[in-house]
PDB file of C-alpha atoms in Angstrom:
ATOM      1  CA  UNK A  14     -64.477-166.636 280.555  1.00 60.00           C
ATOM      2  CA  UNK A  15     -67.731-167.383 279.119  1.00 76.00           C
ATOM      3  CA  UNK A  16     -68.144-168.195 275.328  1.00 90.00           C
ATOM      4  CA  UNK A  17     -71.495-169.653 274.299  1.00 95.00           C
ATOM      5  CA  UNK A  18     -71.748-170.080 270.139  1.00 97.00           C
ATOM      6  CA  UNK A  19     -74.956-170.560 267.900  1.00 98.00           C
ATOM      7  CA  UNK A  20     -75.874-169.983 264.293  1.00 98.00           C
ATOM      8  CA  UNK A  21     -76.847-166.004 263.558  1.00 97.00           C
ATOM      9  CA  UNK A  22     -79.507-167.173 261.016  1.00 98.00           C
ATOM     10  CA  UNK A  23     -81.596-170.271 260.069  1.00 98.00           C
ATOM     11  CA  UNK A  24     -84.210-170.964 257.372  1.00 98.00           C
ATOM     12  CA  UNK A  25     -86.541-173.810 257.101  1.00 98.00           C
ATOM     13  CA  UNK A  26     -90.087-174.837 255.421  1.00 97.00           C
ATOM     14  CA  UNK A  27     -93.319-175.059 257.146  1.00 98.00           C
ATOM     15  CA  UNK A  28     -94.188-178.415 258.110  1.00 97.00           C
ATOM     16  CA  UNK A  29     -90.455-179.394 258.341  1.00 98.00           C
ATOM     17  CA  UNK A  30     -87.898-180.276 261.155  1.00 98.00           C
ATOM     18  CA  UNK A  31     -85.230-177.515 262.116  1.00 98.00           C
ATOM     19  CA  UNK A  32     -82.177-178.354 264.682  1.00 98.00           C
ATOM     20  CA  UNK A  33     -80.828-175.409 266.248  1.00 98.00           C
ATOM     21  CA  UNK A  34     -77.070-176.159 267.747  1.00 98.00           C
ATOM     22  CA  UNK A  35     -75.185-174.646 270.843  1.00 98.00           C
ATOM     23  CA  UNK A  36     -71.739-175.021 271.752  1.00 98.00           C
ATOM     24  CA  UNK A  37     -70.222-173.754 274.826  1.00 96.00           C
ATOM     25  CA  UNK A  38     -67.351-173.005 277.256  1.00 93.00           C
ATOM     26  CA  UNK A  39     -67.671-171.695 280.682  1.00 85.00           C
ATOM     27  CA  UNK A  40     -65.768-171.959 284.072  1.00 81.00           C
ATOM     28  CA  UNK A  41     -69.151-173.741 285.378  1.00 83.00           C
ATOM     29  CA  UNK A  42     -72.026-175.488 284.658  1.00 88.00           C
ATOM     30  CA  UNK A  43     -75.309-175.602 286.547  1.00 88.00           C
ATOM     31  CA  UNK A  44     -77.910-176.106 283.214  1.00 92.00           C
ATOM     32  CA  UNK A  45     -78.470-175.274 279.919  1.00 95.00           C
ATOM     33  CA  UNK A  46     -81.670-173.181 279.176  1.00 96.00           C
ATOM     34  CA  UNK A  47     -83.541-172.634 275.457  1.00 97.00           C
ATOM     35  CA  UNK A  48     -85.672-169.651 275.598  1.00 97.00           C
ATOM     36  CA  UNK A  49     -87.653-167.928 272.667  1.00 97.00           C
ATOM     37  CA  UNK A  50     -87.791-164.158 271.383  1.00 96.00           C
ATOM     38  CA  UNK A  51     -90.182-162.942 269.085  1.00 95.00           C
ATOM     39  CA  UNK A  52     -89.177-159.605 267.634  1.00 92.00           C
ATOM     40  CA  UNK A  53     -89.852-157.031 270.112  1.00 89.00           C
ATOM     41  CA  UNK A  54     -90.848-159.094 272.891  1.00 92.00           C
ATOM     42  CA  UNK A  55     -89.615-160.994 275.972  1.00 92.00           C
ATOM     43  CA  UNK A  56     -87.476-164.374 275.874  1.00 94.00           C
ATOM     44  CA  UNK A  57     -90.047-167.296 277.103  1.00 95.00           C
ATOM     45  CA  UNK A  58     -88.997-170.461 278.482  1.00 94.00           C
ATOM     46  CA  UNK A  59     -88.667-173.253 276.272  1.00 96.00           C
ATOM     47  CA  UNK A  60     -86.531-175.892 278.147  1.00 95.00           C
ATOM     48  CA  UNK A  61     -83.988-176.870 280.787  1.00 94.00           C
ATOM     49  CA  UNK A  62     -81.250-179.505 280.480  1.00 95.00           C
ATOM     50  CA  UNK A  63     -78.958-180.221 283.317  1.00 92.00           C
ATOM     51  CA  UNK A  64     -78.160-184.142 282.936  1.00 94.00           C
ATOM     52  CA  UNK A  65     -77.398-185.623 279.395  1.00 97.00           C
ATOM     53  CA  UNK A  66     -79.454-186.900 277.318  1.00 97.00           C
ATOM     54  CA  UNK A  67     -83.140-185.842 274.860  1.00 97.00           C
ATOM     55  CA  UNK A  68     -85.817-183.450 276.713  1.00 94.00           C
ATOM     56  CA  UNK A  69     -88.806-183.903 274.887  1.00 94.00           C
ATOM     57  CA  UNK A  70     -92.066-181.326 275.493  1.00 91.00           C
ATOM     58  CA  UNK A  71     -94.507-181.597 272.629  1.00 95.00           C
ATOM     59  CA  UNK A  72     -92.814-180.483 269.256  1.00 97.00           C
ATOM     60  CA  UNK A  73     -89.845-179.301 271.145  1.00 97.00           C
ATOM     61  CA  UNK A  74     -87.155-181.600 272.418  1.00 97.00           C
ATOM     62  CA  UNK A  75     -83.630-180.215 273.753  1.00 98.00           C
ATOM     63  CA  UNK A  76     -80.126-182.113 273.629  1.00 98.00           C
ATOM     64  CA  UNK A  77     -77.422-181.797 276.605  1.00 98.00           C
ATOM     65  CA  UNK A  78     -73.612-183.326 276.289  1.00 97.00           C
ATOM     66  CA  UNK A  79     -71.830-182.001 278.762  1.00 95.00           C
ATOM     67  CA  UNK A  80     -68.752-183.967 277.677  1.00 95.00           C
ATOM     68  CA  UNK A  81     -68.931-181.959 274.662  1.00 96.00           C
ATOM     69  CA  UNK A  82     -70.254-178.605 275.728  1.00 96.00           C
ATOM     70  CA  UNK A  83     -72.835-178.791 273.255  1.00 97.00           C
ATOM     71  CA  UNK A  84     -76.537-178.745 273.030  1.00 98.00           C
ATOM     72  CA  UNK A  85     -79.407-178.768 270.616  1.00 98.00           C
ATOM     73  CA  UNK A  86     -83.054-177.485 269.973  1.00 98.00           C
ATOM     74  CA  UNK A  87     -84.911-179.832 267.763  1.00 98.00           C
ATOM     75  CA  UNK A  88     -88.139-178.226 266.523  1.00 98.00           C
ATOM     76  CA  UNK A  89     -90.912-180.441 264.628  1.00 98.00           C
ATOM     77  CA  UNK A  90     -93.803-179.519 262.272  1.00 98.00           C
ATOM     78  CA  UNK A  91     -92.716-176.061 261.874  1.00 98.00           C
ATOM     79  CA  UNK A  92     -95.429-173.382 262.137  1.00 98.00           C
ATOM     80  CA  UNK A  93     -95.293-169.839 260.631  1.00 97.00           C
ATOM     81  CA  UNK A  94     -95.327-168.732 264.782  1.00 97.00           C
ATOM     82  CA  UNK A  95     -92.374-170.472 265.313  1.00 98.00           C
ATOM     83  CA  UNK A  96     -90.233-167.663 263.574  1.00 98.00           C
ATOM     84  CA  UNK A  97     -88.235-166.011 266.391  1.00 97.00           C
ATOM     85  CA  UNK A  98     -85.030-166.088 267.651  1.00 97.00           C
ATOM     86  CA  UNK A  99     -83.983-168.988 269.758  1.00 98.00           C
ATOM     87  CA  UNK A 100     -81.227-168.224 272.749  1.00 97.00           C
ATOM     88  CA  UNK A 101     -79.150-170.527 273.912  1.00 97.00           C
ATOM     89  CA  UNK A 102     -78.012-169.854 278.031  1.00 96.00           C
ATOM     90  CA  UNK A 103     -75.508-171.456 280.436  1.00 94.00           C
ATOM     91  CA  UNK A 104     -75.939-171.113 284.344  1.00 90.00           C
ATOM     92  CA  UNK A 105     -72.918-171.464 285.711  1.00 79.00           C
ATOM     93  CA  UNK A 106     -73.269-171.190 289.416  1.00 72.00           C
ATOM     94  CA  UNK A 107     -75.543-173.496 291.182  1.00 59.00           C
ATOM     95  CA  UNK A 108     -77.346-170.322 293.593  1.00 55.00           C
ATOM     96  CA  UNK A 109     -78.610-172.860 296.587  1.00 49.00           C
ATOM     97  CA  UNK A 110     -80.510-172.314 299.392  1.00 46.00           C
ATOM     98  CA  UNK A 111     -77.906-169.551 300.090  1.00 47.00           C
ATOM     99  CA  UNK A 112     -78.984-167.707 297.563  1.00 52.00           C
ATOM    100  CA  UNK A 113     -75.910-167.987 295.265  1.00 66.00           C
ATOM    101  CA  UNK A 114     -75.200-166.087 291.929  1.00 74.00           C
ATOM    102  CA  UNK A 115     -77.030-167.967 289.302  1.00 81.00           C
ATOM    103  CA  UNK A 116     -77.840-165.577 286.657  1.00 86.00           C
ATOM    104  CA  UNK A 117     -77.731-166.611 282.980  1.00 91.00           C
ATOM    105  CA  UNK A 118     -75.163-166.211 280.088  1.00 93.00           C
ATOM    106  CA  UNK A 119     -76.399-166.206 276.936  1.00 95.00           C
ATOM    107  CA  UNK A 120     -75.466-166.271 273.504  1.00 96.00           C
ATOM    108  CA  UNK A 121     -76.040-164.140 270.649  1.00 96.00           C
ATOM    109  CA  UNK A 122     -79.495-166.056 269.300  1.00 97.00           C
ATOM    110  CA  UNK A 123     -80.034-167.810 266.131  1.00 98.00           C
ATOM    111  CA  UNK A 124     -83.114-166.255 263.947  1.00 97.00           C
ATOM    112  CA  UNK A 125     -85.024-168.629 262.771  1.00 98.00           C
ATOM    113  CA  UNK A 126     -87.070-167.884 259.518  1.00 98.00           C
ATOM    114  CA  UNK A 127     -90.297-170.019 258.575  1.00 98.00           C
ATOM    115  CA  UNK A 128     -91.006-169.905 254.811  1.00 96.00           C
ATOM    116  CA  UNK A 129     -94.330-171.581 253.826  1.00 94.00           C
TER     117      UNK A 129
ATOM    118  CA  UNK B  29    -101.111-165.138 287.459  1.00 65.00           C
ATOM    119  CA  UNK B  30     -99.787-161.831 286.748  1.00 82.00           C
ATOM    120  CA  UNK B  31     -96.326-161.872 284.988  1.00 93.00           C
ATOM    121  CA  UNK B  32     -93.481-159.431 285.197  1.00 96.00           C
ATOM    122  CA  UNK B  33     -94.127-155.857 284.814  1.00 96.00           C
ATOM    123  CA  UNK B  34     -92.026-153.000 283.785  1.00 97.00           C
ATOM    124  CA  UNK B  35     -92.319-148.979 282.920  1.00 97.00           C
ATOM    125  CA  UNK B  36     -92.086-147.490 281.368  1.00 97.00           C
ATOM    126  CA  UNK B  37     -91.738-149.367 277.986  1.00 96.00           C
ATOM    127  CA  UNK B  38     -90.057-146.738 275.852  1.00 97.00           C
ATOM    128  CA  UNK B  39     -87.960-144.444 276.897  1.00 98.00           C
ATOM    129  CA  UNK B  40     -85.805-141.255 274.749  1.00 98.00           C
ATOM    130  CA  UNK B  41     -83.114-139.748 276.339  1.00 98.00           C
ATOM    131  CA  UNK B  42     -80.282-137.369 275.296  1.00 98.00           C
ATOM    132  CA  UNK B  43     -76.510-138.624 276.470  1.00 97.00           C
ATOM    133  CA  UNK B  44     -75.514-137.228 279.801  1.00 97.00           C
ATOM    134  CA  UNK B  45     -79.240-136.973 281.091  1.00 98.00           C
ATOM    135  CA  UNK B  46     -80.510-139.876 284.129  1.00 98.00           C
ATOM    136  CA  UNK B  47     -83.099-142.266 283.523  1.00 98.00           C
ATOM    137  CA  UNK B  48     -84.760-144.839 286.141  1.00 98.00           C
ATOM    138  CA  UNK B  49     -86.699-148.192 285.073  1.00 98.00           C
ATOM    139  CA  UNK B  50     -89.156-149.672 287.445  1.00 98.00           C
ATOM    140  CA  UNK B  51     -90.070-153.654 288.289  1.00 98.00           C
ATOM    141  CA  UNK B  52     -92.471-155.319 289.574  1.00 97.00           C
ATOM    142  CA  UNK B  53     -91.978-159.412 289.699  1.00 96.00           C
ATOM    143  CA  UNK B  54     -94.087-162.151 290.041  1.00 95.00           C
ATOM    144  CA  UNK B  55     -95.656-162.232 293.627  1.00 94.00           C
ATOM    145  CA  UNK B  56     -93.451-164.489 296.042  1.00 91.00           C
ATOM    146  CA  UNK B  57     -90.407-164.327 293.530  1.00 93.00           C
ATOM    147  CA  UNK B  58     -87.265-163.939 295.931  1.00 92.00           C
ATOM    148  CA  UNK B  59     -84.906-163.741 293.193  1.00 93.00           C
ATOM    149  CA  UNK B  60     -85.000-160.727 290.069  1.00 96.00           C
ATOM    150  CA  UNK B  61     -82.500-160.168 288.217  1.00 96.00           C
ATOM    151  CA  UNK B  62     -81.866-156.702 285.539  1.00 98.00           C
ATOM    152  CA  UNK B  63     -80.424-157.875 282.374  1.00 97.00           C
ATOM    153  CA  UNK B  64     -79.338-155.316 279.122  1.00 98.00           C
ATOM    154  CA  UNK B  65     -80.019-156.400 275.452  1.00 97.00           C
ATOM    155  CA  UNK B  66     -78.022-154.702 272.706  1.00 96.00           C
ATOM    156  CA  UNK B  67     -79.913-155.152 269.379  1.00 94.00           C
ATOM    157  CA  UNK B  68     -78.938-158.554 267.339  1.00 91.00           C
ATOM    158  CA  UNK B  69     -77.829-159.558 270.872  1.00 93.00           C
ATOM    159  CA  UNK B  70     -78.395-162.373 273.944  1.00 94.00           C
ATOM    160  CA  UNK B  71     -79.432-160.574 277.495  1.00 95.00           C
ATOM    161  CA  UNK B  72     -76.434-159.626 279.681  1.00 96.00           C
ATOM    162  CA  UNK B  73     -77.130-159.707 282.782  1.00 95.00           C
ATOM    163  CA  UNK B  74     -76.431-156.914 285.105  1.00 97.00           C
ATOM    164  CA  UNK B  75     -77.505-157.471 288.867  1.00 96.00           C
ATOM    165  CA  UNK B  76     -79.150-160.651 290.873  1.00 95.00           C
ATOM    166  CA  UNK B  77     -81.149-159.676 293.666  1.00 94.00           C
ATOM    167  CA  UNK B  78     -82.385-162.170 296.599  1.00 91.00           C
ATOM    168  CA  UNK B  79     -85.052-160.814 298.345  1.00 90.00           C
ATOM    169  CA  UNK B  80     -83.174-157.205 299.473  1.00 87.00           C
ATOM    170  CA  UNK B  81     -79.549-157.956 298.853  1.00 92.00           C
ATOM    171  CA  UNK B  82     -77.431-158.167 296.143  1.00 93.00           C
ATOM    172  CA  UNK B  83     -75.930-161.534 294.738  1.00 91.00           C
ATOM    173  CA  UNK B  84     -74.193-160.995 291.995  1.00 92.00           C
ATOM    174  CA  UNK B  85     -73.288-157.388 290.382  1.00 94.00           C
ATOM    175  CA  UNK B  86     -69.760-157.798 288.473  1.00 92.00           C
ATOM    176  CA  UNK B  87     -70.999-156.635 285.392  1.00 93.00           C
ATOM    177  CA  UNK B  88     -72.652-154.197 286.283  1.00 96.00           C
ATOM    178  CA  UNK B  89     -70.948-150.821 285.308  1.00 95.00           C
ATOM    179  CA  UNK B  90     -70.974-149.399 288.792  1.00 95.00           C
ATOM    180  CA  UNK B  91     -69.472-145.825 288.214  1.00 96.00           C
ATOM    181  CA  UNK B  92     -72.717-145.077 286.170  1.00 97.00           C
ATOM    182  CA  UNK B  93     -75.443-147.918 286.875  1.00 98.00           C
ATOM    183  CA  UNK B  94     -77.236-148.738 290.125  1.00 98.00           C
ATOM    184  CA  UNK B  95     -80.229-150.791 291.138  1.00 98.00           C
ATOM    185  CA  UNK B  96     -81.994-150.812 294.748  1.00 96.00           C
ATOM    186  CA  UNK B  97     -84.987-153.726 295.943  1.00 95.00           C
ATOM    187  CA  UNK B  98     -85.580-151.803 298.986  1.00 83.00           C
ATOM    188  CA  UNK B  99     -88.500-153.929 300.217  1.00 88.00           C
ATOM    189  CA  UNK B 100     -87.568-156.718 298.426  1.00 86.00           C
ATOM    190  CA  UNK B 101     -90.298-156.978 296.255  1.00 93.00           C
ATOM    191  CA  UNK B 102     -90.054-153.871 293.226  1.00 96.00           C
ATOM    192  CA  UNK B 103     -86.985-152.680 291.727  1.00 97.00           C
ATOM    193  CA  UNK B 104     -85.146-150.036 289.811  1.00 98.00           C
ATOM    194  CA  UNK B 105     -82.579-149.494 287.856  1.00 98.00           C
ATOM    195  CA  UNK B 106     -80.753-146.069 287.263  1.00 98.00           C
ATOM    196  CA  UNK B 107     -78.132-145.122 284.573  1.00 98.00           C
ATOM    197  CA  UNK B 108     -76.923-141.802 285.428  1.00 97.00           C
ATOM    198  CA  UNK B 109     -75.343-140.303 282.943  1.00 97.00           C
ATOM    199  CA  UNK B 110     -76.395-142.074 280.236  1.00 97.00           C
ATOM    200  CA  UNK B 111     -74.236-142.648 277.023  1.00 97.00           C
ATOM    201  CA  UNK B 112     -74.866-143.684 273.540  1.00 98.00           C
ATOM    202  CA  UNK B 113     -74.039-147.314 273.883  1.00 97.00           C
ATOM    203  CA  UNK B 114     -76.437-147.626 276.752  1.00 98.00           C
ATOM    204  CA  UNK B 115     -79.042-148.194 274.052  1.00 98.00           C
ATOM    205  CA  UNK B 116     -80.709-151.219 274.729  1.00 98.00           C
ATOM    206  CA  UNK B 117     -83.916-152.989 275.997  1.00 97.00           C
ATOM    207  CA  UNK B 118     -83.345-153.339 279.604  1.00 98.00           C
ATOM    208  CA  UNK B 119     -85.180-156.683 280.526  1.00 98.00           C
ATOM    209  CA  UNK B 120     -86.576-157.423 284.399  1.00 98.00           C
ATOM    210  CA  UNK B 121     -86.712-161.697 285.359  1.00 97.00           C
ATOM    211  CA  UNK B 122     -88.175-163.305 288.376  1.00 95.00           C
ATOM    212  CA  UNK B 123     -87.937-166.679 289.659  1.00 92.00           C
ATOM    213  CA  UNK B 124     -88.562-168.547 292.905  1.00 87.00           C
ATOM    214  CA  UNK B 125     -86.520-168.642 295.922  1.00 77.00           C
ATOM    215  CA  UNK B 126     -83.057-170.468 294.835  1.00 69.00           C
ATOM    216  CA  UNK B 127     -83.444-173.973 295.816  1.00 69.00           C
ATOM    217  CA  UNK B 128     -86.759-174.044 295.638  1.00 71.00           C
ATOM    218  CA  UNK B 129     -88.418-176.984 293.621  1.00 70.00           C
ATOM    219  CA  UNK B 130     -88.877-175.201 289.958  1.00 70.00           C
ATOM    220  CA  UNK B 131     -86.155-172.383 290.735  1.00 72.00           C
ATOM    221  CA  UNK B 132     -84.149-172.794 287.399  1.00 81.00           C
ATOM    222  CA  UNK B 133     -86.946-171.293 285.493  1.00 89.00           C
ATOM    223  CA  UNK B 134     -86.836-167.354 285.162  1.00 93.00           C
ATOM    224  CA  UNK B 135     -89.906-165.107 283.901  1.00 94.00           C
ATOM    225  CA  UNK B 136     -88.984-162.293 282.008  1.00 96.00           C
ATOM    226  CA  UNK B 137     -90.852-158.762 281.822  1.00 96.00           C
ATOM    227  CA  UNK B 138     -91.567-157.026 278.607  1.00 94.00           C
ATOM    228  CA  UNK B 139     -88.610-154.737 279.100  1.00 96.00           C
ATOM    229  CA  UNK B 140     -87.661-151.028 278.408  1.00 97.00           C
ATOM    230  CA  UNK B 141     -86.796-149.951 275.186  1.00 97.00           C
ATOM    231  CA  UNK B 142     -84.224-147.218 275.677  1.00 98.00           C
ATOM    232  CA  UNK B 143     -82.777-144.542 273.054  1.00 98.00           C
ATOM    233  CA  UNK B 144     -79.821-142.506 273.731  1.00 98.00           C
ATOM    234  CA  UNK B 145     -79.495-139.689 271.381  1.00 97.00           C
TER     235      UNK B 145
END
């Protein structure tokens, strides 16, 4: 089965860093994907891990161990627009040029609440 | 570049009755997938398309739910009859043919915001 876990609710300052954790278990792996919701509105891509190690893409950076079936989201110089929800996904088939399943599981989202 | 579209965006219905969402990906998008979100929850996904066939529907609650990319460009997505816990936004993604450089990445539609009552 699949079983991806992440905080229900975070709260953090304006101006600050916030590190949003992931952990997971699934019968595959083929990438770990960050996306953002803000209320009422479509996830958008935020980042894409497959190897270990520190994505960086401006004030966003992403963390893949795949030892530990755990990732973060590392968010600096918080704005007020950076309140959403932050999901946390798991491909776990590789689709290929046969056009294989590769369709996302994701967790439950973590809220994250800017205060000024 | 036009993103993903969907329609309608709200949509009341009373249990038992049909309803039908509509897609339209990104142009030259091979793969589109239908995902449901509950409220306070991640997208589930329901159905994978590629191109006009079906990859991947094993969650997809079959005896009520179906989904057709005739032309393998729109799609729909039909819950017939619906019940209360079909409440949900009903989200559309597109991405490029799999294996094709930049793949992994999927677009997401605004979605359908559907009531059961």
């Amino acid at each position: 089965g699949q079983n991806i876990d992440q905080p229900t609710e975070m709260t953090a300052t304006e101006g600050a860093i916030v590190q949003i954790n992931c952990t997971y278990q699934t019968s595959g792996f083929n990438g770990l994907f960050w996306y953002q919701q803000h209320a009422g509105e479509a996830p958008t891509f935020l980042s894409y891990n497959v190897l270990d190690g520190l994505e960086e893409k401006g004030r966003f950076s992403s963390f893949l161990s795949r030892s530990k079936g755990y990732s973060y989201l590392l968010l600096k110089e918080l704005q007020m627009k950076d309140s959403a929800s932050y999901l946390c996904a798991v491909r776990d088939n590789p689709g290929g040029s046969g056009g294989g399943a590769d369709g996302l599981t994701f967790g439950k989202g973590t809220h994250l609440i800017i205060q000024p | 570049e036009a993103g993903v579209a969907q329609s309608p965006r709200y949509k009341i219905i009373e249990k038992r009755q049909s309803v039908a969402f509509w897609c339209n990906p990104i142009s030259g998008h091979a793969t589109l997938y239908w995902y449901q979100q509950i409220l306070g929850q991640g997208p589930k996904l329901l159905i994978q398309f590629q191109n006009n066939g079906v990859v991947d529907d094993s969650q997809l609650p079959k005896d009520r739910f179906s989904a057709e990319r005739l032309k393998g460009v729109d799609s729909t997505l039909k819950i017939q009859p619906a019940k209360l816990e079909d409440s949900a936004v009903y989200l559309c993604a597109s991405s490029l043919e799999a294996g094709t450089l930049g793949a992994y990445e999927q677009y997401f539609g605004p979605g359908t915001r559907l009531t059961v009552t």
